[in-house]
XYZ file of C-alpha atoms in Angstrom:
655
model
C -50.052 21.014 40.335
C -47.972 18.704 41.951
C -50.037 15.564 40.232
C -49.808 17.289 36.889
C -46.033 17.658 37.001
C -45.850 13.816 38.121
C -48.204 12.718 35.229
C -45.938 14.804 32.548
C -42.796 13.082 33.805
C -44.296 9.808 33.422
C -45.165 10.449 29.874
C -41.870 9.371 28.125
C -42.147 6.365 30.377
C -45.585 5.539 29.325
C -44.431 5.380 25.741
C -41.970 3.028 25.953
C -43.144 -0.775 25.238
C -41.636 -4.250 26.296
C -39.231 -5.603 23.413
C -41.228 -8.545 21.762
C -40.139 -11.754 20.406
C -40.693 -10.456 16.653
C -38.334 -7.022 17.323
C -35.631 -9.397 18.207
C -36.087 -11.391 15.385
C -36.132 -7.852 12.955
C -33.052 -6.813 14.849
C -31.289 -10.108 13.941
C -32.002 -9.781 10.512
C -31.056 -6.187 9.972
C -27.720 -6.894 11.923
C -27.301 -10.631 10.614
C -27.768 -10.184 6.777
C -26.929 -13.736 6.313
C -30.128 -15.068 8.093
C -31.844 -12.617 5.124
C -30.270 -14.060 1.933
C -29.637 -17.863 3.094
C -33.180 -18.667 3.833
C -34.203 -17.828 0.260
C -30.839 -19.471 -0.910
C -31.690 -21.810 -4.293
C -29.542 -24.964 -4.161
C -30.430 -25.579 -7.706
C -29.928 -22.273 -9.188
C -27.174 -21.052 -7.112
C -24.835 -23.588 -5.768
C -23.281 -24.516 -8.952
C -22.092 -20.898 -9.770
C -21.071 -20.042 -6.665
C -18.931 -23.230 -6.133
C -17.115 -22.499 -9.627
C -16.634 -18.812 -8.409
C -15.446 -19.920 -4.952
C -12.568 -22.142 -6.782
C -11.482 -19.372 -8.699
C -11.456 -17.043 -5.824
C -9.588 -19.290 -3.674
C -6.960 -19.034 -6.258
C -7.015 -15.124 -6.206
C -6.978 -15.531 -2.054
C -3.964 -17.531 -2.038
C -2.163 -15.479 -4.416
C -3.120 -12.085 -3.107
C -2.613 -13.270 0.702
C 0.955 -14.317 0.332
C 1.606 -11.132 -2.109
C -0.159 -8.825 0.588
C 1.287 -10.426 3.429
C 4.923 -9.590 2.323
C 3.544 -5.821 1.452
C 2.680 -5.667 4.830
C 6.202 -6.590 6.180
C 5.227 -9.732 7.586
C 5.533 -13.520 6.967
C 3.633 -14.958 3.793
C 1.579 -17.425 5.860
C -0.209 -14.652 7.936
C -1.397 -13.561 4.574
C -3.272 -17.028 4.440
C -4.791 -16.386 7.465
C -5.965 -12.867 6.328
C -7.881 -14.633 3.247
C -9.577 -17.004 5.712
C -11.135 -15.198 8.942
C -12.201 -11.653 7.500
C -14.215 -13.312 4.651
C -15.994 -15.796 7.009
C -16.943 -12.792 9.347
C -17.878 -10.625 6.492
C -20.173 -13.540 4.752
C -22.123 -13.453 8.076
C -22.467 -9.490 8.842
C -21.726 -7.856 4.971
C -24.471 -6.738 2.739
C -22.342 -7.103 -0.378
C -23.238 -10.115 -1.728
C -20.611 -9.992 -4.274
C -17.913 -8.402 -2.171
C -14.813 -10.272 -1.616
C -13.381 -9.558 1.687
C -9.498 -10.493 2.524
C -6.162 -9.032 2.287
C -5.857 -5.708 0.628
C -3.022 -3.820 -1.035
C -4.243 -0.516 0.443
C -4.283 -1.304 3.999
C -1.419 -3.944 3.764
C 1.025 -1.104 2.594
C -0.553 1.288 5.394
C 0.069 -1.009 8.127
C 3.446 -1.955 6.719
C 4.442 1.844 7.850
C 3.670 0.932 11.574
C 5.630 -2.631 11.235
C 8.761 -1.082 9.572
C 8.752 1.655 12.199
C 8.355 -0.258 15.199
C 10.191 -3.676 14.582
C 12.528 -2.228 11.828
C 14.594 -4.994 10.201
C 17.846 -3.886 11.991
C 16.564 -5.307 14.922
C 16.290 -9.052 13.320
C 19.763 -10.020 14.452
C 18.596 -9.768 17.913
C 15.946 -12.307 17.667
C 16.418 -14.382 14.647
C 18.091 -17.221 16.712
C 15.126 -17.422 19.041
C 12.154 -19.631 17.683
C 8.715 -19.477 19.517
C 6.110 -22.238 19.879
C 4.247 -20.761 17.244
C 4.429 -22.393 14.231
C 8.331 -22.371 14.529
C 8.621 -18.589 13.652
C 11.240 -16.360 15.159
C 10.333 -13.684 17.574
C 11.199 -11.318 14.881
C 7.968 -12.491 12.938
C 6.030 -12.683 15.754
C 6.815 -8.999 17.136
C 5.898 -8.108 13.238
C 2.738 -9.906 13.062
C 1.855 -8.480 16.551
C 2.505 -5.001 15.374
C 0.057 -5.756 11.849
C -2.497 -7.356 14.064
C -2.700 -4.481 16.209
C -3.260 -2.093 13.785
C -6.021 -4.447 12.432
C -7.713 -4.638 15.826
C -7.664 -0.819 16.357
C -8.945 0.126 12.795
C -11.550 -2.572 13.469
C -12.509 -0.609 16.830
C -12.710 2.505 15.051
C -14.599 1.187 12.305
C -17.236 -0.208 15.179
C -17.234 2.985 16.917
C -18.183 4.584 13.683
C -21.200 2.486 13.192
C -22.373 2.841 17.121
C -22.148 6.858 16.076
C -23.970 6.013 12.963
C -21.298 7.806 10.777
C -22.229 5.735 7.816
C -24.881 8.588 6.915
C -21.930 10.911 6.366
C -20.476 8.965 3.504
C -22.145 11.075 0.933
C -19.248 13.401 1.319
C -16.853 10.973 -0.464
C -17.691 11.591 -3.799
C -16.745 9.209 -6.658
C -13.837 11.219 -8.019
C -12.256 11.357 -4.825
C -12.491 7.522 -4.170
C -11.289 7.108 -7.997
C -8.264 9.489 -7.475
C -7.418 8.038 -3.663
C -7.552 4.230 -5.102
C -5.446 5.158 -7.986
C -3.051 6.890 -5.973
C -2.770 4.063 -3.558
C -2.266 1.774 -6.518
C 0.729 3.547 -7.686
C 2.377 3.574 -4.184
C 1.734 -0.352 -4.049
C 3.299 -0.885 -7.512
C 6.493 1.505 -6.297
C 6.717 -0.373 -3.205
C 7.014 -3.495 -5.492
C 9.996 -2.224 -7.508
C 12.499 -3.637 -5.446
C 11.595 -7.397 -5.977
C 10.616 -6.722 -9.846
C 14.201 -5.459 -10.123
C 15.647 -7.809 -7.739
C 17.346 -5.083 -5.897
C 18.004 -4.735 -1.976
C 16.363 -1.613 -0.997
C 15.813 -0.065 2.617
C 12.111 0.430 3.645
C 11.419 4.350 2.312
C 8.083 5.992 3.664
C 6.903 9.186 4.595
C 5.833 12.341 2.808
C 7.434 12.307 -0.448
C 8.723 8.673 -0.106
C 7.261 7.979 -3.564
C 10.048 9.981 -5.194
C 12.505 9.100 -2.694
C 12.031 5.242 -3.911
C 12.587 6.116 -7.581
C 15.686 8.372 -6.807
C 16.901 5.449 -4.983
C 16.549 3.002 -7.807
C 17.914 5.189 -10.446
C 20.923 5.785 -8.202
C 21.770 2.298 -8.120
C 20.590 1.279 -11.183
C 23.305 -1.090 -11.690
C 22.567 -3.062 -8.615
C 19.330 -4.575 -10.744
C 19.032 -8.399 -11.099
C 18.617 -9.352 -14.558
C 17.379 -12.559 -13.949
C 14.662 -11.266 -11.518
C 13.799 -8.282 -14.354
C 13.274 -10.923 -17.213
C 11.225 -13.131 -14.817
C 9.042 -10.566 -13.684
C 8.357 -9.125 -17.315
C 7.740 -12.527 -18.711
C 5.065 -13.293 -15.807
C 3.648 -9.719 -16.240
C 3.014 -10.416 -19.749
C 1.440 -14.025 -19.247
C -0.689 -12.718 -16.666
C -2.152 -9.986 -18.910
C -2.448 -11.763 -21.953
C -4.135 -14.836 -20.265
C -6.396 -12.609 -18.328
C -7.340 -10.490 -21.265
C -8.010 -13.739 -23.403
C -10.223 -14.945 -20.263
C -12.354 -11.765 -20.319
C -12.591 -11.943 -24.147
C -14.083 -15.710 -24.171
C -15.764 -15.584 -20.723
C -18.895 -16.032 -22.335
C -17.959 -19.164 -24.526
C -15.828 -20.935 -21.725
C -17.834 -22.139 -18.483
C -14.424 -22.123 -16.436
C -11.759 -19.440 -16.524
C -8.107 -20.279 -16.622
C -6.804 -20.045 -13.056
C -3.683 -18.235 -14.390
C -2.322 -17.117 -11.166
C -2.443 -20.486 -9.460
C -0.895 -22.012 -12.949
C 2.102 -19.227 -13.117
C 3.013 -19.814 -9.134
C 3.283 -23.777 -9.697
C 5.443 -22.944 -12.824
C 7.545 -20.747 -11.512
C 8.259 -22.395 -7.893
C 8.727 -26.063 -10.192
C 11.054 -24.044 -12.437
C 12.954 -22.515 -9.154
C 13.158 -25.820 -7.500
C 14.453 -27.727 -10.703
C 17.303 -24.901 -11.355
C 18.152 -24.213 -8.245
C 17.949 -20.512 -9.120
C 17.986 -19.224 -5.461
C 21.160 -20.307 -5.057
C 22.319 -20.411 -8.665
C 21.310 -16.884 -9.603
C 20.406 -15.550 -6.086
C 16.952 -14.924 -6.772
C 15.016 -14.362 -3.290
C 11.900 -16.785 -2.889
C 9.031 -16.870 -0.505
C 10.615 -19.403 1.953
C 9.176 -22.030 4.828
C 5.564 -21.516 5.080
C 4.149 -23.708 8.117
C 1.494 -25.594 8.491
C -1.903 -25.283 10.461
C -3.181 -22.405 12.054
C -2.254 -21.581 15.698
C -4.288 -20.587 18.806
C -5.719 -17.477 18.823
C -3.829 -14.698 20.908
C -4.608 -11.072 21.828
C -3.034 -8.444 19.857
C -0.461 -6.487 22.172
C -2.556 -3.502 23.650
C 0.646 -1.847 24.943
C 1.436 -0.706 21.446
C -2.048 0.453 20.311
C -1.047 4.336 21.150
C 1.791 3.868 18.890
C -0.080 2.535 15.946
C -3.351 5.086 16.007
C -2.140 6.697 13.003
C -2.051 3.653 10.877
C -5.222 2.259 12.665
C -7.144 5.939 11.431
C -5.842 4.950 7.630
C -6.800 1.558 7.689
C -10.433 2.285 8.985
C -11.179 4.848 6.393
C -9.536 3.730 3.444
C -10.202 0.282 3.774
C -13.970 1.102 4.408
C -14.742 3.756 1.488
C -12.591 1.283 -1.056
C -14.997 -1.512 0.434
C -18.072 0.692 0.502
C -17.539 1.745 -3.095
C -17.404 -1.956 -4.504
C -20.696 -3.089 -2.325
C -22.404 -0.222 -3.607
C -21.368 -0.902 -7.298
C -22.425 -4.358 -6.598
C -25.650 -3.629 -5.338
C -26.455 -1.166 -8.043
C -25.680 -3.716 -10.589
C -27.694 -6.748 -9.369
C -30.322 -4.538 -7.937
C -30.318 -5.007 -3.762
C -29.495 -2.804 -0.866
C -26.629 -1.679 1.235
C -26.742 -0.345 4.248
C -23.670 2.074 4.941
C -23.621 1.334 8.875
C -24.001 -2.248 8.776
C -20.852 -2.273 6.532
C -19.067 -0.089 9.168
C -20.196 -3.025 11.503
C -19.249 -5.928 9.034
C -15.573 -4.390 8.433
C -14.881 -3.744 11.770
C -15.572 -7.375 13.283
C -13.638 -8.711 10.368
C -10.894 -6.669 11.324
C -11.151 -7.064 15.309
C -11.991 -10.712 15.110
C -9.295 -11.722 12.670
C -6.627 -9.948 14.835
C -6.931 -12.408 17.065
C -5.913 -15.141 14.570
C -2.577 -12.973 13.120
C -4.217 -11.560 10.730
C -2.970 -8.027 8.755
C -5.790 -5.530 8.076
C -8.554 -6.655 5.851
C -11.016 -4.801 3.293
C -12.711 -5.808 -0.291
C -10.286 -5.819 -3.176
C -11.505 -4.762 -6.851
C -9.570 -7.485 -8.688
C -11.584 -10.218 -6.471
C -14.782 -8.901 -6.545
C -14.645 -8.274 -10.607
C -13.733 -12.083 -10.475
C -17.185 -13.028 -8.626
C -18.973 -11.006 -11.395
C -17.238 -12.541 -14.126
C -17.532 -16.093 -12.824
C -20.890 -15.675 -12.099
C -21.501 -15.764 -8.097
C -24.738 -15.497 -6.864
C -23.789 -15.043 -2.632
C -21.482 -15.019 -0.158
C -21.613 -18.713 -0.479
C -18.976 -18.109 -3.056
C -16.574 -16.717 -0.403
C -17.554 -19.287 1.986
C -16.482 -21.976 -0.391
C -13.362 -20.333 -1.193
C -12.545 -20.171 2.372
C -12.462 -24.378 2.395
C -9.966 -24.307 -0.440
C -7.673 -22.106 1.281
C -7.975 -23.820 4.725
C -6.638 -26.761 2.162
C -3.663 -24.576 1.098
C -2.894 -23.945 4.702
C -2.827 -27.535 5.991
C -1.520 -29.096 2.718
C -0.213 -27.071 0.072
C 1.423 -24.325 1.609
C 5.025 -25.821 2.504
C 5.057 -26.643 -1.628
C 5.144 -22.676 -2.141
C 8.726 -22.423 -0.688
C 10.479 -21.914 -3.916
C 7.912 -19.304 -5.358
C 10.080 -16.589 -6.067
C 9.330 -13.323 -4.945
C 9.499 -11.254 -8.240
C 6.681 -13.676 -9.545
C 4.713 -12.781 -6.242
C 5.455 -8.927 -6.920
C 4.124 -9.494 -10.422
C 1.098 -10.694 -9.475
C 0.523 -8.061 -7.140
C 1.111 -5.422 -9.984
C -1.172 -7.238 -12.525
C -3.936 -7.275 -9.775
C -3.997 -3.810 -9.458
C -4.847 -3.167 -13.021
C -8.243 -2.155 -12.335
C -7.531 0.348 -9.972
C -4.398 1.669 -12.208
C -6.847 2.062 -15.533
C -8.952 4.433 -13.482
C -6.850 7.199 -15.129
C -9.522 6.800 -18.338
C -11.823 8.201 -15.841
C -10.152 11.590 -16.085
C -11.758 12.142 -19.839
C -15.227 11.293 -18.446
C -14.711 14.038 -15.611
C -13.407 16.609 -17.852
C -16.509 16.154 -20.271
C -19.012 16.016 -17.519
C -17.594 18.812 -14.852
C -14.311 20.201 -15.135
C -14.088 20.989 -11.391
C -14.394 17.105 -10.651
C -11.573 16.491 -13.070
C -9.434 19.316 -10.808
C -10.458 17.415 -7.687
C -9.670 14.266 -9.061
C -5.723 15.262 -10.115
C -5.376 17.079 -7.154
C -6.388 14.207 -4.885
C -4.413 11.958 -6.791
C -1.196 14.323 -6.324
C -1.833 14.593 -2.542
C -2.070 10.545 -2.480
C 1.193 10.152 -4.068
C 2.894 12.671 -2.114
C 1.829 11.753 1.237
C -0.266 8.991 1.688
C -3.810 7.544 0.648
C -5.589 8.444 4.060
C -4.344 12.167 3.691
C -5.355 12.001 -0.306
C -8.873 10.954 0.807
C -9.095 13.750 3.753
C -8.000 16.104 1.222
C -10.193 15.326 -1.613
C -13.271 15.228 1.102
C -12.520 18.959 2.387
C -11.642 20.325 -1.196
C -15.185 19.002 -2.783
C -17.054 20.258 0.257
C -15.191 23.682 0.509
C -16.081 23.943 -3.467
C -19.735 23.258 -3.348
C -19.972 25.253 -0.389
C -18.379 28.113 -2.132
C -20.642 27.958 -5.468
C -24.028 27.118 -3.375
C -24.495 30.948 -2.188
C -24.333 32.113 -5.891
C -26.920 29.299 -6.945
C -30.465 30.195 -7.511
C -32.976 28.130 -4.895
C -36.126 29.034 -6.047
C -37.590 28.454 -9.862
C -38.954 31.996 -11.571
C -41.891 29.932 -13.139
C -45.146 29.681 -11.598
C -47.058 26.833 -12.705
C -50.657 26.147 -11.355
C -52.010 22.882 -10.703
C -54.081 21.430 -13.935
C -55.649 18.254 -15.136
C -54.547 16.378 -18.279
C -56.584 13.779 -19.975
C -55.533 12.097 -23.169
C -58.487 11.009 -25.295
C -58.601 8.331 -27.463
C -60.479 6.278 -30.492
C -61.483 3.580 -27.889
C -64.971 3.791 -26.353
C -63.528 4.128 -22.971
C -61.487 7.172 -22.085
C -57.800 6.402 -21.252
C -56.307 8.612 -18.553
C -52.849 9.004 -17.845
C -51.238 10.957 -15.196
C -48.489 13.642 -15.692
C -46.592 14.373 -12.871
C -44.308 17.838 -13.176
C -41.264 17.878 -10.873
C -39.382 21.498 -10.644
C -35.880 21.014 -9.699
C -35.254 24.109 -7.539
C -31.507 23.650 -6.651
C -28.107 22.538 -7.715
C -27.802 18.938 -7.813
C -24.494 17.955 -6.355
C -22.999 14.764 -4.155
C -24.667 16.531 -0.820
C -28.208 15.977 -2.261
C -27.944 13.781 -5.008
C -29.051 10.707 -2.967
C -32.148 12.492 -1.177
C -32.949 13.580 -4.815
C -33.217 10.056 -5.944
C -34.982 8.922 -2.912
C -37.644 11.498 -3.763
C -38.300 10.524 -7.118
C -38.551 7.088 -6.201
C -40.971 7.580 -3.478
C -43.250 9.455 -6.087
C -43.178 6.315 -8.715
C -43.455 3.531 -6.009
C -45.937 4.159 -3.206
C -49.066 3.254 -4.838
C -52.325 4.654 -3.315
C -55.230 4.039 -5.844
C -58.176 3.873 -3.278
C -57.400 7.236 -1.899
C -58.560 9.037 -5.143
C -61.122 8.038 -7.751
C -59.536 6.910 -11.278
C -61.606 9.389 -13.119
C -59.651 11.973 -11.674
C -55.659 12.402 -12.239
C -54.081 15.399 -11.443
C -50.553 17.070 -12.578
C -48.254 18.388 -9.672
C -45.832 21.055 -9.373
C -43.594 19.357 -7.039
C -40.109 20.779 -5.314
C -37.827 17.848 -4.736
C -34.856 19.968 -3.465
C -36.285 22.567 -1.275
C -33.009 22.928 0.978
C -30.486 20.398 -0.153
C -28.200 21.093 2.724
C -30.719 20.836 5.338
C -32.497 17.722 3.928
C -35.798 19.259 4.070
C -38.405 18.445 1.090
C -41.726 19.675 -0.141
C -44.530 17.495 1.520
C -45.740 17.259 -2.011
C -43.054 14.936 -2.973
C -44.349 12.156 -1.176
C -47.794 12.105 -3.614
C -47.978 8.674 -4.683
C -48.221 7.940 -8.401
C -51.502 6.763 -9.126
C -50.660 4.837 -12.475
C -47.451 2.558 -12.572
C -47.356 3.617 -16.520
C -47.559 7.549 -15.438
C -45.364 9.935 -17.111
C -42.648 12.112 -15.358
C -41.573 15.957 -16.300
C -38.618 17.060 -14.740
C -38.312 20.700 -14.963
C -34.780 21.824 -14.745
C -35.085 25.370 -15.099
C -34.026 25.690 -11.392
C -31.062 23.504 -11.751
C -28.183 26.000 -12.072
C -25.048 23.722 -11.685
C -24.394 19.853 -10.952
C -21.144 18.043 -10.722
C -20.581 14.486 -11.881
C -22.182 12.440 -8.971
C -25.244 14.921 -9.606
C -25.206 14.309 -13.397
C -24.758 10.304 -12.671
C -27.836 10.421 -10.317
C -30.004 12.167 -13.077
C -29.040 9.650 -15.568
C -29.822 6.761 -12.930
C -33.079 8.147 -12.091
C -33.921 8.200 -16.008
C -32.741 4.627 -16.160
C -34.441 3.173 -13.166
C -37.851 5.028 -14.491
C -37.441 3.322 -17.664
C -37.409 0.043 -16.026
C -40.292 0.958 -13.945
C -42.214 1.659 -17.355
C -42.307 5.769 -16.486
C -41.704 7.974 -19.062
C -39.283 10.690 -18.195
C -38.887 13.949 -19.949
C -36.523 16.770 -19.054
C -37.402 20.583 -20.084
C -35.350 23.509 -19.818
C -31.954 21.941 -19.633
C -29.016 23.648 -20.526
C -26.629 22.577 -23.343
C -23.978 21.825 -20.814
C -26.285 19.451 -18.802
C -27.271 17.475 -21.811
C -23.952 16.966 -23.178
C -22.998 15.815 -19.665
C -26.208 13.375 -19.654
C -25.397 11.749 -22.824
C -21.854 11.104 -22.095
C -22.415 9.860 -18.898
C -24.896 7.197 -19.535
C -26.753 5.405 -22.365
C -30.145 7.405 -23.040
C -32.650 6.219 -25.047
C -31.881 7.404 -28.710
C -35.164 6.329 -30.435
C -37.273 9.141 -28.906
C -36.648 12.498 -27.514
C -36.379 12.960 -23.727
C -35.034 16.623 -23.855
C -37.522 19.529 -24.408
C -37.769 23.181 -24.780
C -40.692 23.534 -22.582
C -43.423 21.778 -20.506
C -46.014 22.289 -23.624
C -43.791 20.691 -26.024
C -43.132 17.482 -23.571
C -46.746 17.127 -22.760
C -47.695 17.292 -26.371
C -44.839 14.447 -27.018
C -46.239 12.421 -24.461
C -49.941 12.860 -25.951
C -48.584 12.075 -29.391
C -46.823 8.713 -28.207
C -50.164 7.642 -26.278
C -51.969 7.856 -29.565
C -49.656 6.316 -31.465
C -49.387 3.258 -28.976
C -53.394 3.319 -29.505
C -53.277 3.206 -33.033
C -50.485 0.524 -33.024
C -52.562 -1.713 -30.749
C -55.545 -1.142 -32.934
C -53.511 -2.388 -35.992
C -52.292 -5.429 -34.312
C -56.229 -6.273 -33.500
């Protein structure tokens, strides 16, 4: 007995194997995505568009870096550092090839709360005459960037901890309506925070619950203190920025290089302010002295980490959610995959390492990512090239921006948030697809502007989860139809018999954000796996499969993994068991249809409710040339048979 027990105890050790060199290489490729795409980089096809995109991105990085540093209540030069180091680190560890990481409005606004609370403006008089050896900046400025760097450091540590705990798999709880509402509400906060610069008003820092409304109350109470010169310059800057960017968007196919209106406006405004001496004549607030160079790295102050833990969690969650949404969008657009957990590591290291170089919290920004799309960037080489130009600005051009008016910088921030603010248009789509998601969007937005972005995000996740859990018990989990296995052959007028496989998949559960991703994976597994040698070609079967037997537990029927024998097969989705769906579920159903269409797989949907048909037509561009919705399975099969015969006849007529 003793020998048997010892043998059993040694079994787990016997299964372990010594790591090989190949295992280490595979681990490096998985954790360092740059090794994967850099080895296949084409200098001939990708270098020129990446260079052009990098130049255009550098302009945005410089403008937004200065602006978001001011938004974070630190000296503008630290925004330039925040546009440099995080972009380099993400290019090495990140999987989003078209994601532009750097300073971000939402994370800057969150870190500003910690900066203003721990190093208020009232303490400036105590340290204004004491200059440090770091770039000649005052102790007051260094204390402020110390707080912002501490927020960045702790936020990055939290993101790395989430990577270690593999919490990226829980991101399915954060639905598209919640992200849209949270980012729109946070963008509204940022615009409100810039009102004092747009209007040229002196205003104390106002934050906390309902701070959004207190700011506007203060503005209307002190409306007579608005500086007319700053207001006119702000309006002129906003009009020029919007007009030129719209023209760039309209004619981007005809012109190869987009006009960098942000850079042109900054140069023109600085030159005009210098020539007319607006700072002294009209009292316009300007950016001020921007020192040259990069100081040696220094660790953030660790003694204040406990005081900034609230802001650090906000930076970690809000920054990651906004960045992941952009990474997933670019992956879907350009057809590559993104690992949610790897993104935690990439953004965590971007914040942790950059905090030692006096950087404010970073994340990916929608405006910069959209700029990479429009200029035709291919890989993260565009971001690395932009870092070269940012470095040139830091060492040469930076001091020339002394005369840049703050109202112009605020205008650049506001216009840069256009992509987030126009998400109000999503309300119409949510109303037509799922009115519950519309309600979640509105309530999440209200919570965000009343409290903060992280509070709104938490409310949205809890609200969507609670609603789905409340709807599931009333849902029908099994299909009432009992279909039997049968064979289907399509006979043609040719000498040989053409065989075509038709698979019937019965969806037996609600399709919501909890199981939408698994549904997509199940369908793709059926189509992508090919096992032609396992079964004879003259025998093709049609299976009834349940792809969503238990959506909450993640268990799927084993038959769902059976391979599709012919890449040009037909798929019939029986939606009789699909009792309800939300916006994410409908979007995933449309995505499955489009993916199957790209793989030359005909998809037919049967037993769909009128609301589902309406939602799918509104949510995606479905094929209008041939019908895809049918009342029964037999009608769908007859249509497949008819289309097959018509295609055979057309081939004969061409011959």
